[in-house]
Short mmCIF file of C-alpha atoms in Angstrom, two decimals:
data_model
loop_
_atom_site.label_atom_id
_atom_site.label_comp_id
_atom_site.label_asym_id
_atom_site.label_seq_id
_atom_site.Cartn_x
_atom_site.Cartn_y
_atom_site.Cartn_z
CA UNK A 1 33.72 2.02 11.22
CA UNK A 2 30.20 0.71 10.92
CA UNK A 3 27.17 0.72 8.63
CA UNK A 4 23.92 2.09 10.05
CA UNK A 5 20.95 -0.10 9.14
CA UNK A 6 17.32 1.03 9.44
CA UNK A 7 14.03 -0.85 9.09
CA UNK A 8 10.65 0.83 8.65
CA UNK A 9 6.93 0.16 9.04
CA UNK A 10 5.68 -3.45 8.72
CA UNK A 11 9.23 -4.68 8.05
CA UNK A 12 10.42 -3.06 11.30
CA UNK A 13 7.61 -4.83 13.15
CA UNK A 14 8.20 -8.20 11.49
CA UNK A 15 11.93 -8.16 12.26
CA UNK A 16 11.46 -6.59 15.68
CA UNK A 17 14.17 -3.99 15.12
CA UNK A 18 14.26 -0.43 13.87
CA UNK A 19 17.96 0.44 13.82
CA UNK A 20 21.29 -1.30 14.20
CA UNK A 21 25.00 -0.73 13.62
CA UNK A 22 26.83 -3.32 11.57
CA UNK A 23 30.56 -3.41 12.12
CA UNK A 24 32.48 -3.62 8.91
CA UNK A 25 35.87 -2.51 7.71
CA UNK A 26 35.34 -3.46 4.10
CA UNK A 27 32.77 -2.79 1.40
CA UNK A 28 29.60 -4.91 1.49
CA UNK A 29 26.78 -5.34 -0.98
CA UNK A 30 23.23 -4.35 0.03
CA UNK A 31 22.45 -8.07 -0.11
CA UNK A 32 25.11 -8.80 2.49
CA UNK A 33 23.91 -5.95 4.71
CA UNK A 34 20.39 -7.42 4.53
CA UNK A 35 21.60 -10.92 5.43
CA UNK A 36 23.67 -9.73 8.37
CA UNK A 37 21.16 -7.10 9.51
CA UNK A 38 17.92 -9.05 9.21
CA UNK A 39 19.23 -12.54 9.90
CA UNK A 40 17.22 -13.69 6.87
CA UNK A 41 18.72 -15.41 3.86
CA UNK A 42 17.55 -13.55 0.79
CA UNK A 43 16.30 -10.02 0.21
CA UNK A 44 12.56 -10.31 -0.60
CA UNK A 45 11.55 -8.80 -3.94
CA UNK A 46 9.02 -6.48 -2.26
CA UNK A 47 11.54 -4.96 0.14
CA UNK A 48 12.82 -1.56 -1.01
CA UNK A 49 16.31 -0.32 -0.17
CA UNK A 50 18.03 3.02 0.06
CA UNK A 51 21.69 3.85 0.63
CA UNK A 52 22.30 7.34 2.04
CA UNK A 53 18.68 8.34 1.21
CA UNK A 54 18.92 7.27 -2.45
CA UNK A 55 17.10 4.20 -3.82
CA UNK A 56 19.44 1.26 -4.34
CA UNK A 57 19.28 -2.45 -5.16
CA UNK A 58 20.75 -5.73 -3.87
CA UNK A 59 24.03 -5.24 -5.77
CA UNK A 60 24.66 -1.65 -4.64
CA UNK A 61 27.95 -1.37 -2.78
CA UNK A 62 27.89 -0.13 0.81
CA UNK A 63 30.91 1.51 2.47
CA UNK A 64 31.60 1.95 6.17
CA UNK A 65 29.78 5.09 7.36
CA UNK A 66 26.87 4.60 4.94
CA UNK A 67 23.23 4.49 6.06
CA UNK A 68 21.19 1.63 4.60
CA UNK A 69 17.41 1.43 4.99
CA UNK A 70 15.02 -1.43 4.21
CA UNK A 71 11.29 -0.82 3.91
CA UNK A 72 8.04 -2.12 2.41
CA UNK A 73 6.31 -0.48 -0.60
CA UNK A 74 5.54 3.15 0.23
CA UNK A 75 1.95 4.27 0.83
CA UNK A 76 2.00 8.03 1.24
CA UNK A 77 -0.07 10.70 -0.45
CA UNK B 1 10.49 28.40 -6.16
CA UNK B 2 10.28 25.13 -4.32
CA UNK B 3 8.70 24.61 -0.93
CA UNK B 4 8.45 21.23 0.85
CA UNK B 5 7.03 20.80 4.33
CA UNK B 6 6.45 17.73 6.47
CA UNK B 7 4.21 18.49 9.41
CA UNK B 8 2.59 16.72 12.36
CA UNK B 9 0.06 19.48 12.89
CA UNK B 10 -3.16 19.50 10.88
CA UNK B 11 -3.64 22.19 8.26
CA UNK B 12 -6.41 23.67 6.17
CA UNK B 13 -5.05 23.43 2.59
CA UNK B 14 -6.88 26.46 1.13
CA UNK B 15 -5.84 28.69 4.01
CA UNK B 16 -2.31 27.42 3.56
CA UNK B 17 -2.37 28.39 -0.11
CA UNK B 18 -3.92 31.80 0.63
CA UNK B 19 -1.03 32.39 3.05
CA UNK B 20 1.53 31.20 0.51
CA UNK B 21 0.04 33.41 -2.21
CA UNK B 22 0.28 36.45 0.07
CA UNK B 23 4.00 35.80 0.54
CA UNK B 24 4.70 35.82 -3.21
CA UNK B 25 5.79 39.05 -4.85
CA UNK B 26 2.89 40.42 -6.95
CA UNK B 27 4.92 40.32 -10.17
CA UNK B 28 5.35 36.56 -9.80
CA UNK B 29 1.60 36.02 -9.57
CA UNK B 30 0.96 38.01 -12.76
CA UNK B 31 3.51 35.85 -14.58
CA UNK B 32 1.91 32.50 -13.66
CA UNK B 33 -1.25 32.12 -15.71
CA UNK B 34 -2.14 28.74 -14.26
CA UNK B 35 -2.22 26.96 -10.92
CA UNK B 36 -3.10 23.28 -10.48
CA UNK B 37 -3.63 21.87 -7.02
CA UNK B 38 -4.30 18.46 -5.54
CA UNK B 39 -5.41 17.73 -2.00
CA UNK B 40 -5.61 14.21 -0.62
CA UNK B 41 -7.83 13.80 2.42
CA UNK B 42 -8.13 10.92 4.87
CA UNK B 43 -11.32 8.99 4.37
CA UNK B 44 -13.17 7.20 7.16
CA UNK B 45 -13.25 3.86 5.35
CA UNK B 46 -10.90 1.62 3.36
CA UNK B 47 -11.41 -1.83 1.87
CA UNK B 48 -14.82 -2.08 3.47
CA UNK B 49 -13.72 -1.24 7.03
CA UNK B 50 -14.30 1.83 9.18
CA UNK B 51 -11.01 3.59 9.84
CA UNK B 52 -10.95 5.81 12.93
CA UNK B 53 -7.33 6.98 12.86
CA UNK B 54 -4.16 6.64 10.84
CA UNK B 55 -0.49 6.79 11.67
CA UNK B 56 1.86 8.02 8.97
CA UNK B 57 5.41 6.80 9.44
CA UNK B 58 8.20 8.37 7.38
CA UNK B 59 11.98 8.27 7.00
CA UNK B 60 13.29 11.58 8.36
CA UNK B 61 15.90 12.95 5.97
CA UNK B 62 15.11 10.72 3.01
CA UNK B 63 11.46 11.73 2.80
CA UNK B 64 12.26 15.46 2.54
CA UNK B 65 15.04 14.73 0.07
CA UNK B 66 12.76 12.63 -2.16
CA UNK B 67 10.03 15.27 -2.18
CA UNK B 68 12.51 18.01 -3.00
CA UNK B 69 13.99 16.00 -5.83
CA UNK B 70 10.52 15.17 -7.24
CA UNK B 71 9.63 18.88 -7.16
CA UNK B 72 12.95 20.00 -8.65
CA UNK B 73 12.66 17.52 -11.50
CA UNK B 74 9.11 18.70 -12.29
CA UNK B 75 10.21 22.36 -12.28
CA UNK B 76 12.88 21.48 -14.85
CA UNK B 77 10.69 19.27 -17.02
CA UNK B 78 7.69 21.61 -17.28
CA UNK B 79 9.35 25.02 -16.69
CA UNK B 80 7.23 25.58 -13.60
CA UNK B 81 7.29 28.86 -11.67
CA UNK B 82 6.57 27.36 -8.23
CA UNK B 83 5.93 24.02 -6.56
CA UNK B 84 4.59 23.63 -3.05
CA UNK B 85 4.30 20.20 -1.39
CA UNK B 86 2.93 19.72 2.13
CA UNK B 87 2.58 16.25 3.67
CA UNK B 88 1.35 15.21 7.10
CA UNK B 89 3.22 12.73 9.28
CA UNK B 90 2.22 11.10 12.57
CA UNK B 91 -1.37 10.81 13.75
CA UNK B 92 -4.11 11.67 11.28
CA UNK B 93 -7.88 11.66 11.61
CA UNK B 94 -10.68 11.26 9.05
CA UNK B 95 -11.32 14.39 6.95
CA UNK B 96 -7.79 15.66 7.68
CA UNK B 97 -5.79 16.82 4.67
CA UNK B 98 -2.84 14.43 4.20
CA UNK B 99 -1.12 15.89 1.17
CA UNK B 100 -1.20 19.15 -0.78
CA UNK B 101 0.58 19.55 -4.10
CA UNK B 102 0.35 22.95 -5.80
CA UNK B 103 2.02 23.93 -9.05
CA UNK B 104 2.20 27.29 -10.82
CA UNK B 105 3.12 27.75 -14.47
CA UNK B 106 2.54 29.97 -17.48
CA UNK B 107 0.09 27.58 -19.16
CA UNK B 108 -2.57 25.16 -18.00
CA UNK B 109 -1.30 22.03 -19.78
CA UNK B 110 2.01 22.16 -17.91
CA UNK B 111 0.29 22.89 -14.58
CA UNK B 112 -2.15 19.96 -14.89
CA UNK B 113 0.43 17.47 -16.16
CA UNK B 114 3.07 18.41 -13.59
CA UNK B 115 0.67 18.36 -10.62
CA UNK B 116 -0.60 14.89 -11.52
CA UNK B 117 2.91 13.63 -12.23
CA UNK B 118 4.21 14.85 -8.87
CA UNK B 119 1.35 13.03 -7.08
CA UNK B 120 2.05 9.77 -8.93
CA UNK B 121 5.78 9.87 -8.25
CA UNK B 122 5.20 10.85 -4.62
CA UNK B 123 2.84 7.88 -4.20
CA UNK B 124 5.42 5.48 -5.63
CA UNK B 125 8.70 6.89 -4.30
CA UNK B 126 8.34 9.07 -1.23
CA UNK B 127 9.01 6.99 1.91
CA UNK B 128 5.74 7.19 3.84
CA UNK B 129 3.84 4.25 5.33
CA UNK B 130 0.24 4.30 6.49
CA UNK B 131 -1.02 2.29 9.41
CA UNK B 132 -4.80 2.26 9.82
CA UNK B 133 -6.55 1.95 13.16
CA UNK B 134 -9.90 0.29 12.62
CA UNK B 135 -13.19 0.75 14.48
CA UNK B 136 -12.73 -2.87 15.67
CA UNK B 137 -9.65 -1.78 17.65
CA UNK B 138 -7.09 -3.52 15.45
CA UNK B 139 -4.33 -1.85 13.44
CA UNK B 140 -3.07 -2.77 9.97
CA UNK B 141 -0.45 -1.51 7.56
CA UNK B 142 -1.72 -0.37 4.19
CA UNK B 143 0.11 -2.70 1.82
CA UNK B 144 0.06 -0.68 -1.35
CA UNK B 145 -1.31 2.50 -2.82
CA UNK B 146 -4.23 2.60 -5.20
CA UNK B 147 -3.37 3.13 -8.85
CA UNK B 148 -3.78 6.71 -10.03
CA UNK C 1 -23.26 19.15 -5.35
CA UNK C 2 -22.84 21.65 -8.14
CA UNK C 3 -22.03 25.32 -7.71
CA UNK C 4 -21.56 27.79 -10.58
CA UNK C 5 -20.95 31.48 -10.08
CA UNK C 6 -20.31 34.31 -12.53
CA UNK C 7 -19.03 37.41 -10.80
CA UNK C 8 -17.87 40.91 -11.62
CA UNK C 9 -16.09 41.32 -8.30
CA UNK C 10 -12.57 40.03 -7.87
CA UNK C 11 -11.99 37.03 -5.60
CA UNK C 12 -9.14 35.25 -3.88
CA UNK C 13 -9.54 31.62 -5.04
CA UNK C 14 -8.03 29.92 -1.96
CA UNK C 15 -10.14 32.02 0.43
CA UNK C 16 -13.14 31.16 -1.70
CA UNK C 17 -12.41 27.44 -1.36
CA UNK C 18 -11.76 27.72 2.39
CA UNK C 19 -15.20 29.36 2.67
CA UNK C 20 -16.81 26.67 0.52
CA UNK C 21 -15.18 23.89 2.55
CA UNK C 22 -16.53 25.40 5.77
CA UNK C 23 -20.05 25.24 4.35
CA UNK C 24 -19.83 21.52 3.59
CA UNK C 25 -21.09 19.05 6.14
CA UNK C 26 -18.11 17.31 7.76
CA UNK C 27 -19.29 13.86 6.65
CA UNK C 28 -19.07 14.93 3.01
CA UNK C 29 -15.45 16.00 3.42
CA UNK C 30 -14.50 12.66 4.95
CA UNK C 31 -16.06 10.87 1.99
CA UNK C 32 -14.10 12.76 -0.69
CA UNK C 33 -10.54 11.51 -0.65
CA UNK C 34 -9.37 13.79 -3.44
CA UNK C 35 -9.74 17.38 -4.58
CA UNK C 36 -8.29 18.75 -7.82
CA UNK C 37 -8.32 22.47 -8.46
CA UNK C 38 -7.39 24.74 -11.33
CA UNK C 39 -7.02 28.52 -11.17
CA UNK C 40 -6.49 30.63 -14.27
CA UNK C 41 -5.00 34.06 -13.63
CA UNK C 42 -4.75 37.07 -15.92
CA UNK C 43 -1.21 37.66 -17.08
CA UNK C 44 0.21 41.07 -17.92
CA UNK C 45 1.36 40.08 -21.40
CA UNK C 46 0.03 38.19 -24.42
CA UNK C 47 1.53 37.60 -27.87
CA UNK C 48 4.45 39.85 -27.04
CA UNK C 49 2.38 42.85 -25.90
CA UNK C 50 1.84 44.37 -22.47
CA UNK C 51 -1.79 43.98 -21.44
CA UNK C 52 -3.02 46.45 -18.81
CA UNK C 53 -6.66 45.41 -18.54
CA UNK C 54 -9.14 42.94 -19.95
CA UNK C 55 -12.86 42.98 -20.53
CA UNK C 56 -14.69 39.67 -20.36
CA UNK C 57 -17.96 39.69 -22.26
CA UNK C 58 -20.42 36.84 -21.76
CA UNK C 59 -23.92 35.76 -22.80
CA UNK C 60 -26.11 36.09 -19.69
CA UNK C 61 -28.30 33.02 -19.39
CA UNK C 62 -26.43 30.81 -21.84
CA UNK C 63 -23.08 31.10 -20.05
CA UNK C 64 -24.49 29.90 -16.71
CA UNK C 65 -26.41 27.15 -18.48
CA UNK C 66 -23.33 25.91 -20.33
CA UNK C 67 -21.21 25.86 -17.17
CA UNK C 68 -23.91 23.99 -15.27
CA UNK C 69 -24.26 21.43 -18.00
CA UNK C 70 -20.46 20.94 -18.24
CA UNK C 71 -20.33 20.40 -14.45
CA UNK C 72 -23.37 18.07 -14.41
CA UNK C 73 -21.95 15.94 -17.21
CA UNK C 74 -18.61 15.63 -15.37
CA UNK C 75 -20.37 14.64 -12.13
CA UNK C 76 -22.13 11.85 -14.03
CA UNK C 77 -19.11 10.67 -15.99
CA UNK C 78 -16.64 10.49 -13.08
CA UNK C 79 -19.03 10.01 -10.11
CA UNK C 80 -17.83 13.26 -8.57
CA UNK C 81 -18.98 14.41 -5.13
CA UNK C 82 -18.83 18.16 -5.80
CA UNK C 83 -17.96 20.59 -8.56
CA UNK C 84 -17.42 24.31 -8.04
CA UNK C 85 -16.88 26.68 -10.98
CA UNK C 86 -16.32 30.41 -10.53
CA UNK C 87 -15.69 32.71 -13.50
CA UNK C 88 -15.13 36.44 -13.64
CA UNK C 89 -16.97 38.70 -16.10
CA UNK C 90 -16.48 42.40 -16.88
CA UNK C 91 -13.28 44.28 -16.11
CA UNK C 92 -10.25 42.26 -15.08
CA UNK C 93 -6.73 43.32 -14.15
CA UNK C 94 -3.37 41.51 -14.31
CA UNK C 95 -2.88 38.95 -11.50
CA UNK C 96 -6.65 38.68 -10.98
CA UNK C 97 -8.06 35.16 -10.85
CA UNK C 98 -10.29 34.66 -13.91
CA UNK C 99 -11.50 31.10 -13.42
CA UNK C 100 -11.59 28.57 -10.60
CA UNK C 101 -12.57 24.93 -11.18
CA UNK C 102 -12.61 22.63 -8.15
CA UNK C 103 -13.62 18.99 -8.16
CA UNK C 104 -14.04 16.54 -5.27
CA UNK C 105 -14.14 12.77 -5.66
CA UNK C 106 -13.31 9.53 -3.90
CA UNK C 107 -10.11 8.90 -5.89
CA UNK C 108 -7.39 11.04 -7.40
CA UNK C 109 -7.58 9.78 -10.99
CA UNK C 110 -11.20 10.91 -11.34
CA UNK C 111 -10.49 14.26 -9.67
CA UNK C 112 -7.52 15.06 -11.95
CA UNK C 113 -9.20 13.88 -15.15
CA UNK C 114 -12.51 15.63 -14.44
CA UNK C 115 -10.90 18.94 -13.44
CA UNK C 116 -8.81 19.06 -16.60
CA UNK C 117 -11.75 17.97 -18.76
CA UNK C 118 -14.00 20.69 -17.33
CA UNK C 119 -11.36 23.34 -18.10
CA UNK C 120 -10.96 22.14 -21.70
CA UNK C 121 -14.69 22.03 -22.36
CA UNK C 122 -15.18 25.40 -20.67
CA UNK C 123 -12.47 26.91 -22.90
CA UNK C 124 -14.14 25.55 -26.04
CA UNK C 125 -17.83 25.89 -25.24
CA UNK C 126 -18.63 28.43 -22.54
CA UNK C 127 -19.62 31.75 -24.18
CA UNK C 128 -17.01 34.20 -22.90
CA UNK C 129 -15.00 36.61 -25.04
CA UNK C 130 -11.86 38.40 -23.94
CA UNK C 131 -10.96 41.87 -25.10
CA UNK C 132 -7.47 43.02 -24.17
CA UNK C 133 -6.53 46.63 -23.51
CA UNK C 134 -2.88 47.14 -24.40
CA UNK C 135 -0.28 49.44 -22.88
CA UNK C 136 -0.31 51.26 -26.23
CA UNK C 137 -3.92 52.30 -25.58
CA UNK C 138 -5.51 50.10 -28.23
CA UNK C 139 -7.99 47.27 -27.61
CA UNK C 140 -8.17 43.90 -29.36
CA UNK C 141 -10.34 40.82 -29.16
CA UNK C 142 -8.54 37.58 -28.33
CA UNK C 143 -9.28 35.48 -31.40
CA UNK C 144 -8.87 32.02 -29.98
CA UNK C 145 -7.81 30.19 -26.87
CA UNK C 146 -4.48 28.46 -26.49
CA UNK C 147 -4.53 24.69 -26.78
CA UNK C 148 -4.57 22.86 -23.46
CA UNK D 1 -44.45 36.82 -33.04
CA UNK D 2 -40.80 37.50 -33.53
CA UNK D 3 -37.36 35.93 -33.23
CA UNK D 4 -34.86 37.64 -30.94
CA UNK D 5 -31.40 37.82 -32.52
CA UNK D 6 -28.23 38.57 -30.54
CA UNK D 7 -24.66 39.29 -31.65
CA UNK D 8 -21.64 39.18 -29.34
CA UNK D 9 -18.06 40.44 -29.05
CA UNK D 10 -16.11 41.13 -32.27
CA UNK D 11 -19.10 40.07 -34.39
CA UNK D 12 -21.30 42.59 -32.57
CA UNK D 13 -18.73 45.29 -33.30
CA UNK D 14 -18.27 44.31 -36.94
CA UNK D 15 -22.03 44.30 -37.65
CA UNK D 16 -22.68 47.33 -35.46
CA UNK D 17 -25.63 45.71 -33.69
CA UNK D 18 -26.09 43.73 -30.50
CA UNK D 19 -29.76 42.77 -30.53
CA UNK D 20 -32.72 42.84 -32.92
CA UNK D 21 -36.21 41.43 -33.29
CA UNK D 22 -36.98 39.65 -36.55
CA UNK D 23 -40.67 39.47 -37.38
CA UNK D 24 -41.70 36.06 -38.54
CA UNK D 25 -44.84 34.00 -38.46
CA UNK D 26 -43.28 30.85 -39.85
CA UNK D 27 -40.30 28.63 -39.08
CA UNK D 28 -36.94 29.80 -40.37
CA UNK D 29 -33.56 28.11 -40.55
CA UNK D 30 -30.62 29.56 -38.62
CA UNK D 31 -29.12 30.35 -42.04
CA UNK D 32 -32.16 32.49 -42.92
CA UNK D 33 -32.06 34.23 -39.53
CA UNK D 34 -28.40 35.09 -40.18
CA UNK D 35 -29.12 36.45 -43.66
CA UNK D 36 -32.00 38.61 -42.49
CA UNK D 37 -30.38 39.64 -39.22
CA UNK D 38 -26.84 40.39 -40.37
CA UNK D 39 -27.61 41.52 -43.92
CA UNK D 40 -24.76 39.27 -45.06
CA UNK D 41 -25.14 36.48 -47.54
CA UNK D 42 -23.66 33.35 -46.02
CA UNK D 43 -22.99 32.31 -42.42
CA UNK D 44 -19.17 32.33 -41.99
CA UNK D 45 -17.69 29.01 -40.86
CA UNK D 46 -16.11 30.62 -37.78
CA UNK D 47 -19.37 32.10 -36.50
CA UNK D 48 -20.96 30.01 -33.73
CA UNK D 49 -24.73 29.87 -33.21
CA UNK D 50 -27.05 29.03 -30.37
CA UNK D 51 -30.82 28.68 -30.33
CA UNK D 52 -32.38 29.16 -26.89
CA UNK D 53 -28.95 28.86 -25.23
CA UNK D 54 -28.10 25.56 -26.92
CA UNK D 55 -25.45 25.25 -29.67
CA UNK D 56 -27.04 24.93 -33.12
CA UNK D 57 -25.97 24.97 -36.77
CA UNK D 58 -27.06 26.62 -40.02
CA UNK D 59 -29.81 24.05 -40.63
CA UNK D 60 -31.37 24.22 -37.15
CA UNK D 61 -35.00 25.30 -37.35
CA UNK D 62 -36.04 28.47 -35.52
CA UNK D 63 -39.60 29.13 -34.35
CA UNK D 64 -41.24 32.45 -33.48
CA UNK D 65 -40.36 33.24 -29.85
CA UNK D 66 -36.92 31.64 -30.07
CA UNK D 67 -33.69 33.44 -29.16
CA UNK D 68 -30.87 33.05 -31.68
CA UNK D 69 -27.33 34.22 -30.93
CA UNK D 70 -24.33 34.54 -33.24
CA UNK D 71 -20.82 34.89 -31.86
CA UNK D 72 -17.11 34.35 -32.58
CA UNK D 73 -15.06 31.46 -31.12
CA UNK D 74 -15.20 31.64 -27.33
CA UNK D 75 -12.13 32.67 -25.33
CA UNK D 76 -13.00 32.22 -21.66
CA UNK D 77 -11.13 30.44 -18.92
#
């Protein structure tokens, strides 16, 4: 099983990736998904996270099969 | 009733509402004494620069879900009769409508408060990201929304 | 720009705004980033009674003047681009639009605040008086407006 | 010269008159216009007044040629 990881907007451009699959057979924290997915050490304070379309934070637990997204502050409307 | 639409195609917000109103059963219209509406339109300048085009990125799936949950929460909180949210995605040009939020309720206080609340929450929570294309040829991401 | 209209004839508020928008020069639309609109509709009940018709009396001359001065003051206070106020007079039926207030400005906070302010001041100062005709056949004057 | 006096809505119905001309060659107060126009002694607190389309009160001075209107609380919108 794997975790689907998505990056949006300026964060997608900065990291040079929009989507990846992270292989994992055990639960991870959002922080760990960020580290493995982005290759960067710590989750920046201005990066927002969702797990399965619901806002989450660095300590949220991620299971295999989940979809995790990282994105900058939203600017719709 | 709750209606959320993301669309690439441009739309004329007042025509859209006229259409929507026609679809409602007449009894429902007589029940709602108040409608409050907000329309956000793309301007041709931002932070002192001429903006010729905009690209609105979103997160398919999560964006719809967020908008629906914002609308549902407002319906509960203010006992609204109807909420209609329309938001553009993709390429947008100056003077295009970007967002339409319309709220129907029995009384005006609830309609005004709920419409404004929905816009503020949408601006802070709905996953949309604006990239501006400037007259100079360069592109830049809008870093944060203006305060309401 | 400031537009005030009193009318006996019924109107569809969204069609009215679509029409108004078409008359604006395109540059003006691109300048206004935000529009806030309120529509008040006649309901078919009030204070527990079925209302079948309403008569809206006004003070010709003073009513127009009051609405214009309310709009002009709001334009000044919130640097609005446009204000459009339409109000019915005479005979009105359930589900008819009674009042339309539309406000255009550069930013959403000003549009929301000004639109709501105009409605509150209109409710307290514009000389209109509602007489309700009940299903029982009797008529009664509405004694005061609901709080906003 | 005269002062034009108008009554609206429930006040018009209660007094049984909608419009009258009050002959006067001198300045009057709104209070005096009410007394002469309505035939009632004191201006009720819930009666609103305008002079030439502008809100006024009992002490506002009225000149010949002015238009004075009395009406109940407004209920538009």
